[in-house]
Short mmCIF file of C-alpha atoms in Angstrom, two decimals:
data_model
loop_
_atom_site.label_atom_id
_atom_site.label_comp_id
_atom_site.label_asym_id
_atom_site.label_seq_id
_atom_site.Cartn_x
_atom_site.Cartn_y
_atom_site.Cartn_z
CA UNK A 1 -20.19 -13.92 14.95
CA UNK A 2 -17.29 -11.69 16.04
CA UNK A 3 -15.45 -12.67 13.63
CA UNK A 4 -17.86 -12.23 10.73
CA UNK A 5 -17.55 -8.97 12.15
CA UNK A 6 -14.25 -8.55 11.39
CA UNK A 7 -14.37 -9.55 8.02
CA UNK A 8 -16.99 -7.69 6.95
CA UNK A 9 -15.37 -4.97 7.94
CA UNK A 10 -12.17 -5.44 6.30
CA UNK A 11 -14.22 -6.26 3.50
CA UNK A 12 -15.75 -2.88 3.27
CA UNK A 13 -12.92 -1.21 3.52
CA UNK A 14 -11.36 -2.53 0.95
CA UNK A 15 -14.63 -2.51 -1.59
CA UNK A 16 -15.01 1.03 -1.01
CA UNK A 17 -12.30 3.09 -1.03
CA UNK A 18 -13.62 6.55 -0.56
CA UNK A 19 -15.43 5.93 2.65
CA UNK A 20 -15.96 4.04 5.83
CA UNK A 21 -19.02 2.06 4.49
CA UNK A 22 -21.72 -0.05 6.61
CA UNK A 23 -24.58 -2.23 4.29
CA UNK A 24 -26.71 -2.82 7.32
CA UNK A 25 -28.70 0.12 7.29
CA UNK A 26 -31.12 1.58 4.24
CA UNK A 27 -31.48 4.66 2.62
CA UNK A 28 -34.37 6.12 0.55
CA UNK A 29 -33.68 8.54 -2.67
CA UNK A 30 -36.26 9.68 -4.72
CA UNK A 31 -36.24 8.35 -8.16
CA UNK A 32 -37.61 10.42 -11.35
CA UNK A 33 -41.03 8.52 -11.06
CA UNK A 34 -43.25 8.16 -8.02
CA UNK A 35 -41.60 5.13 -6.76
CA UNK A 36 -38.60 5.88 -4.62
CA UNK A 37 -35.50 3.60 -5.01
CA UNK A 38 -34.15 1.97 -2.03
CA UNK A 39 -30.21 1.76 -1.92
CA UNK A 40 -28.30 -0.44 0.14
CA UNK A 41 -27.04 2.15 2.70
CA UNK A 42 -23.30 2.55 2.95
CA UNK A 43 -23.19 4.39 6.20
CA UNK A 44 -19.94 6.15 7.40
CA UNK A 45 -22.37 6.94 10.21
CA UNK A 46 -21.90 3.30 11.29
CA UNK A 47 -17.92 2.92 11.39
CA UNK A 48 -18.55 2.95 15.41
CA UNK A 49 -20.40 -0.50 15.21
CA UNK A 50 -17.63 -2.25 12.82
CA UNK A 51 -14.89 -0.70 15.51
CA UNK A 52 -16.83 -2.58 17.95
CA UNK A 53 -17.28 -5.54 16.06
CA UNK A 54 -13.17 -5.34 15.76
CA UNK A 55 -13.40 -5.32 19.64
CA UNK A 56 -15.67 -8.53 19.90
CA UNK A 57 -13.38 -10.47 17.21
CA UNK A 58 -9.90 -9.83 18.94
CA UNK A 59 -10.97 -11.49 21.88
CA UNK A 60 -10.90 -14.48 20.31
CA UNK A 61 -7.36 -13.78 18.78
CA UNK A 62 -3.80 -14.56 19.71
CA UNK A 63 -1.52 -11.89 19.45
CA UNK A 64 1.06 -13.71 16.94
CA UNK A 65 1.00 -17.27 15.46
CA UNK A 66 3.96 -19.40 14.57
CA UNK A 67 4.89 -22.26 11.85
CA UNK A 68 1.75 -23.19 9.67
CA UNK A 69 -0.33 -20.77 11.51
CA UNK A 70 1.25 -17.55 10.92
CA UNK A 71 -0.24 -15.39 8.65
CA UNK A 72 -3.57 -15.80 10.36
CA UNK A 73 -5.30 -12.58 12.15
CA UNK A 74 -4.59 -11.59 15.11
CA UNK A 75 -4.97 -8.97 17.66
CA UNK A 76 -3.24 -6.53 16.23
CA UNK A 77 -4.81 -6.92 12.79
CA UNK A 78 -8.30 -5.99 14.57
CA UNK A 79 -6.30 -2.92 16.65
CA UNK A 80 -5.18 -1.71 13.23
CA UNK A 81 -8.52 -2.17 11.45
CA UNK A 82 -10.26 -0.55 14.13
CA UNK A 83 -7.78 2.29 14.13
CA UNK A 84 -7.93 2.82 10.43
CA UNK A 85 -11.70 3.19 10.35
CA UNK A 86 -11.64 5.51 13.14
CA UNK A 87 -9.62 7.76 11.07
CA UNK A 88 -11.74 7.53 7.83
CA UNK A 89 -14.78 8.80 9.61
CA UNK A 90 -13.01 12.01 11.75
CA UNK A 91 -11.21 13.18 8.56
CA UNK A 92 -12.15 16.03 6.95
CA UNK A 93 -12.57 13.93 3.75
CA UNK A 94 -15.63 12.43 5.12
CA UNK A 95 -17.37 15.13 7.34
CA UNK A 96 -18.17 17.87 4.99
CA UNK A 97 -16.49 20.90 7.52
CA UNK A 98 -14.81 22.60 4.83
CA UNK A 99 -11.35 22.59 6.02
CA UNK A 100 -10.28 20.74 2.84
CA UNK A 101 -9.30 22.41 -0.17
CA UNK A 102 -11.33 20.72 -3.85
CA UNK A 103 -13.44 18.25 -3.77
CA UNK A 104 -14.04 15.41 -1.54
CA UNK A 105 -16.54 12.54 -1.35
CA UNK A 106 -19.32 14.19 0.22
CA UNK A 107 -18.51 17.60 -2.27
CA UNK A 108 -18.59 15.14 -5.98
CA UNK A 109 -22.56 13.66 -4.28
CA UNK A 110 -25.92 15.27 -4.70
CA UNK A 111 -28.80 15.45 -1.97
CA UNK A 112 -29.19 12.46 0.33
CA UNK A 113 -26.34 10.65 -1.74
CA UNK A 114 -24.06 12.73 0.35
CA UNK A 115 -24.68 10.12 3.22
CA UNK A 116 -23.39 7.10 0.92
CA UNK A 117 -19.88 8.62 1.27
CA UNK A 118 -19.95 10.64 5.00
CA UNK A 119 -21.04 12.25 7.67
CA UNK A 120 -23.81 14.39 6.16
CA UNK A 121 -25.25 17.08 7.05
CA UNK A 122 -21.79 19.03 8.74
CA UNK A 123 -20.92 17.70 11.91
CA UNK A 124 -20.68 19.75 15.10
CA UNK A 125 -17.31 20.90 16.03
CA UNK A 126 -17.67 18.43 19.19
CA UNK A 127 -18.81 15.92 17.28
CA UNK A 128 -15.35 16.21 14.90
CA UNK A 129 -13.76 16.31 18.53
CA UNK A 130 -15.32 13.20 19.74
CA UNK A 131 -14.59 11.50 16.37
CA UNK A 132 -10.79 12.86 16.40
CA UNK A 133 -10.46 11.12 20.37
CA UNK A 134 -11.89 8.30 18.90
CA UNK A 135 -9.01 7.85 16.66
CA UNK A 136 -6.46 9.00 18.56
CA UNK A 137 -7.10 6.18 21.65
CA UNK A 138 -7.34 3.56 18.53
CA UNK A 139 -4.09 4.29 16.93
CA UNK A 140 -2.43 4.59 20.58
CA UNK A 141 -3.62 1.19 20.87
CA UNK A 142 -2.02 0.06 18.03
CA UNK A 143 1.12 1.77 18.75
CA UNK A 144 1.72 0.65 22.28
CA UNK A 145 1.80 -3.10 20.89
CA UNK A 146 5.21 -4.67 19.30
CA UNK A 147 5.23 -3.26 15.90
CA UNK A 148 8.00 -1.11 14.73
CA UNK A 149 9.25 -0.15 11.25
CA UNK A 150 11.13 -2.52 9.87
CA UNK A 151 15.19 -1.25 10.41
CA UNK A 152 18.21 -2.64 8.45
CA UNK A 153 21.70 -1.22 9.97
CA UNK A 154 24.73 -2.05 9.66
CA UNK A 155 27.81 -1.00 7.35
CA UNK A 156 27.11 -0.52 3.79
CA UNK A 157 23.63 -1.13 4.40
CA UNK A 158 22.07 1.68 1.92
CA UNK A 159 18.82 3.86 2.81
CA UNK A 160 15.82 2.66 2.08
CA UNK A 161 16.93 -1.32 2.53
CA UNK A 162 14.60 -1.38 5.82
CA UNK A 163 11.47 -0.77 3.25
CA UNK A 164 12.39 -2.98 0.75
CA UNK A 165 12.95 -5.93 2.90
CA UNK A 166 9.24 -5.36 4.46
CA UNK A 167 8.53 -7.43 1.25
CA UNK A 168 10.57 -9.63 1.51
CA UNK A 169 11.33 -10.90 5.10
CA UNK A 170 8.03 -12.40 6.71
CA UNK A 171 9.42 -12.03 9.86
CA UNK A 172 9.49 -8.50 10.96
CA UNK A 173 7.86 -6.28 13.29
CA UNK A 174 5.97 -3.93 10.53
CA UNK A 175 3.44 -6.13 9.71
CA UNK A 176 0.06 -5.89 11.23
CA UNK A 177 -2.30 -7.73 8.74
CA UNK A 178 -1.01 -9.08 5.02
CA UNK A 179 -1.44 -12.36 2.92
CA UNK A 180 1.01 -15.02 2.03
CA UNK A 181 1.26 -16.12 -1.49
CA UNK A 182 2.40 -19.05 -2.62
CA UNK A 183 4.85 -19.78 -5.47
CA UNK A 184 6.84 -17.45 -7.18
CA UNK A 185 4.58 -15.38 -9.79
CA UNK A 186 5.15 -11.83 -8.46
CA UNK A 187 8.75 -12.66 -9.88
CA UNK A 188 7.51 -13.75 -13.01
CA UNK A 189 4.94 -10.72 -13.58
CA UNK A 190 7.74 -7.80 -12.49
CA UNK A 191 11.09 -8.62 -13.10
CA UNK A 192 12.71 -8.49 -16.15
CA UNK A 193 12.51 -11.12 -18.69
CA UNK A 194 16.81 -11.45 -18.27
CA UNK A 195 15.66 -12.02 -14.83
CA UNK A 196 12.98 -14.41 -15.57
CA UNK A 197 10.39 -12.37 -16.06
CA UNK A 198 7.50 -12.68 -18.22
CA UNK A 199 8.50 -11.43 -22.08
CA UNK A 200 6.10 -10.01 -25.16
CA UNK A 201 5.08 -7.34 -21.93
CA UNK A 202 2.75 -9.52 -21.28
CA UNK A 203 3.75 -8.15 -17.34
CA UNK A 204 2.55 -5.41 -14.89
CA UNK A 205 4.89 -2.30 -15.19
CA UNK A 206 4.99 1.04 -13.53
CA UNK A 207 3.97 4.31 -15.30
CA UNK A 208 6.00 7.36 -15.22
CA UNK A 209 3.21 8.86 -13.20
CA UNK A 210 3.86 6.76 -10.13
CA UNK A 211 7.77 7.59 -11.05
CA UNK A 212 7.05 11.60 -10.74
CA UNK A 213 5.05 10.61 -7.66
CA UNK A 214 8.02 10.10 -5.70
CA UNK A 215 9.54 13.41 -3.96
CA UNK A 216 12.97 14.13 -3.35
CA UNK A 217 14.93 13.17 -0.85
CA UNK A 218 13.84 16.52 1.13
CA UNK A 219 10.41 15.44 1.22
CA UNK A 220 8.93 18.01 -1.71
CA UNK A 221 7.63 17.53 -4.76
CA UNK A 222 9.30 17.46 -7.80
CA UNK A 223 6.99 20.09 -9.45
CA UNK A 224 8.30 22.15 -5.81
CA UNK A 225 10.96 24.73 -7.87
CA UNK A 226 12.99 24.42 -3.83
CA UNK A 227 13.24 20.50 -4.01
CA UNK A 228 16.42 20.43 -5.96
CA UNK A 229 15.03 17.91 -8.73
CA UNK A 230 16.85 18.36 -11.95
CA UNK A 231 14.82 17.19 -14.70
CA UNK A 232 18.55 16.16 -16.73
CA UNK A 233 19.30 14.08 -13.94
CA UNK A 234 15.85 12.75 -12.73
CA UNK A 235 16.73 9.92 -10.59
CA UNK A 236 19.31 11.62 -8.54
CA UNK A 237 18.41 12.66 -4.64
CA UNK A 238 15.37 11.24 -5.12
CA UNK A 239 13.34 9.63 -1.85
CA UNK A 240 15.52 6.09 -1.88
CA UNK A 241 12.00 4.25 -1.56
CA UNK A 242 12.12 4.97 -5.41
CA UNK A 243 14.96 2.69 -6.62
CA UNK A 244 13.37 0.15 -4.21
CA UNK A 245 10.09 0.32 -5.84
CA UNK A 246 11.04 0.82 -9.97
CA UNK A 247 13.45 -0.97 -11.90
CA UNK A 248 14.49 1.90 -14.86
CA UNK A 249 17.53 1.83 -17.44
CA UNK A 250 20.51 0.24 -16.01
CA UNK A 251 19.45 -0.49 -13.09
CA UNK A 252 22.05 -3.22 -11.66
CA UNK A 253 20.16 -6.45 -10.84
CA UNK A 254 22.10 -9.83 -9.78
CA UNK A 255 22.54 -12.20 -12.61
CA UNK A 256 24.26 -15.62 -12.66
CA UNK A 257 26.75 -15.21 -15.34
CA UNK A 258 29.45 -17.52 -15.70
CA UNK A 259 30.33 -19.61 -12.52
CA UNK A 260 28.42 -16.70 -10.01
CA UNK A 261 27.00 -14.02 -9.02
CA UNK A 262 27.10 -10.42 -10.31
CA UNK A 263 25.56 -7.11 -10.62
CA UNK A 264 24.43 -6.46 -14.36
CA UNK A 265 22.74 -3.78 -15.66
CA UNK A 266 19.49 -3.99 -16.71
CA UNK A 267 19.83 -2.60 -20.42
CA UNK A 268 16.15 -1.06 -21.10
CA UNK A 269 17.35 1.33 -23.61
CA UNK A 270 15.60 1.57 -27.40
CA UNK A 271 18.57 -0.27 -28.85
CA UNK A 272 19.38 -2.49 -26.02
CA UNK A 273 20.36 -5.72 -27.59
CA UNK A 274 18.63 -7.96 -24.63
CA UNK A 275 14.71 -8.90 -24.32
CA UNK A 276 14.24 -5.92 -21.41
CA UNK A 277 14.49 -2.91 -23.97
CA UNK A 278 11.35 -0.76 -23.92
CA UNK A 279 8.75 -2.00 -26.37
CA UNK A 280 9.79 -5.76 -26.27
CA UNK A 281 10.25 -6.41 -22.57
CA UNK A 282 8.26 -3.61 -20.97
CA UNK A 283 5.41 -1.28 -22.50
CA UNK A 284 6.30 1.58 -20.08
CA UNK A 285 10.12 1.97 -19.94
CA UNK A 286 10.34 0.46 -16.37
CA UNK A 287 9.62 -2.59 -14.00
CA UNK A 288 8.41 -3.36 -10.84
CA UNK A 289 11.17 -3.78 -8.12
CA UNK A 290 9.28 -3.85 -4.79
CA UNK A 291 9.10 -7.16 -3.27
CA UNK A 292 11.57 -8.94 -5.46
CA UNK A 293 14.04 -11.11 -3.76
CA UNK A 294 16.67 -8.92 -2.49
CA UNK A 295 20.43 -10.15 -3.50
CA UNK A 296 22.44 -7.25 -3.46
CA UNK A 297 25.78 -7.35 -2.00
CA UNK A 298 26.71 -8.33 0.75
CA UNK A 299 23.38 -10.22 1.14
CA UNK A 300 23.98 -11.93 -1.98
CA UNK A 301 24.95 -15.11 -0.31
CA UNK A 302 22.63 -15.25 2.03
CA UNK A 303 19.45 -14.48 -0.37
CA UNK A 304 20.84 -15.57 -3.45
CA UNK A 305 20.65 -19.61 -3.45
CA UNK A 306 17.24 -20.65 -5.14
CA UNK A 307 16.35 -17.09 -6.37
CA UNK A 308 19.41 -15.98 -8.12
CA UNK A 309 17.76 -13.53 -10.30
CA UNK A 310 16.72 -10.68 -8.52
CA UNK A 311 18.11 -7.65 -6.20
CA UNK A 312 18.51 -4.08 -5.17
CA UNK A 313 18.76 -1.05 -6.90
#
């Protein structure tokens, strides 16, 4: 039962993205005839009951899980859970205090929908308080257990690798909660066709709004006139999480050609001559990089063997 608990949590959370939803409890809104129309309550008002569902269900947990088992939740997957819905319902998003700018959930709902989506009417300010506390204790919680962010040093290591290799190295310290896919069809849907991806762009590829979404490597905006983004040179002192991420013209990616390894360009161009060029291999001008198999120099030889195709930025 605590473990059902769990899940259904998780599962809510995911389902509904704008809130902190609960489907035990019902609401009544008045339709436009005389019968009123009951809804299947999706109560922010109940995120206290799934954190303590979290509670019952990591009892019964390990706190890691080795060989065939890992993968499985744990301890800290409930302590993260927990934490995150804690923070859903004391955020301004979801309380209605008017401390955010535009609209929110509760602001775009009418009437007694306003409760589908968060705390409704406005809280008390000790109420936000208490909700804030709440949230705080969770995510110390979380924090006080063995995860870290996942750090790459060393010589010639370049920024950003630590990020990128959350992808691809199961075993670090920055994962809480994530699922383990068999086989190799992430490569096959994102990397170029030269690379083995899929051709006729029949793959997932990023838009150039996700591109502009990444700042500079200050922190600001692009659209901020003090970032130093230069719109002839778009790519340069950009947040390094960027190259990680997209794949864009000539882009070097390892390629077997000849008797080994090297770094080749990924030609993406109009005229390119190769099966990547925009309009034949991609529909968007770019490809997906994050959590491709790493093999750039001087990794290569240790990632290379068996998934020769694919690298950093």
């Amino acid at each position: 039962e605590a473990m059902r608990g769990l899940l259904r949590s998780q599962y809510q959370l995911s389902k509904w993205t704008e809130a902190v939803p609960n489907a035990q409890e019902l609401l009544k809104q008045k339709g436009s005839g005389t019968d009123d129309k009951i809804l299947a309550g999706m109560v922010v008002g109940k995120s206290l009951q799934e954190s303590n569902q979290c509670d019952q269900a990591k009892a019964l947990l390990s706190r890691q899980y080795n060989s065939l088992d890992y993968g499985r939740v744990t301890t800290g997957a409930c302590q993260g859970l927990k934490s995150r819905v804690l923070i859903y319902a004391a955020s301004p998003l979801y309380n209605d205090d008017g401390t955010i700018s535009g609209q929110t959930p509760v602001d775009m709902m009418a009437g007694e929908n306003k409760a589908l989506v968060g705390y409704y009417p406005k809280p008390s300010n000790e109420q936000a308080k208490a909700r804030w506390r709440l949230a705080l204790a969770a995510a110390d919680s979380v924090m006080k257990m063995d995860y870290a962010l996942n750090s790459v040093e060393g010589t010639g290591v370049p920024p950003g690798a630590g990020f990128y290799r959350t992808f691809s190295n199961k075993l670090n310290k920055e994962l809480i909660f994530f699922r383990i896919v068999a086989g190799q069809n992430v490569e096959e849907d994102w990397a170029p066709p030269t690379r083995r991806g899929i051709t006729n762009m029949q793959g997932t590829y990023p838009y150039q709004q996700m591109v502009d979404a990444f700042p500079t490597i200050s922190g600001k905006d692009i659209t901020d006139p003090t970032s130093g983004y230069n719109a002839n040179d778009p790519y340069a002192n950009r947040d390094p999480r960027l190259n990680y991420t997209v794949i864009r013209n000539l882009t070097k990616k390892a390629l077997y050609v000849g008797s080994g390894f090297s770094l080749q360009p990924v030609q993406i161009y109009f005229s390119s001559p190769t099966l990547d060029r925009v309009g034949l291999g991609t529909s968007t001008g770019y490809y997906t990089n994050k959590m491709l198999i790493e093999a750039e120099f001087p990794f290569c030889l240790l990632y290379c063997v068996g998934n020769i195709f694919f690298g950093t930025s």
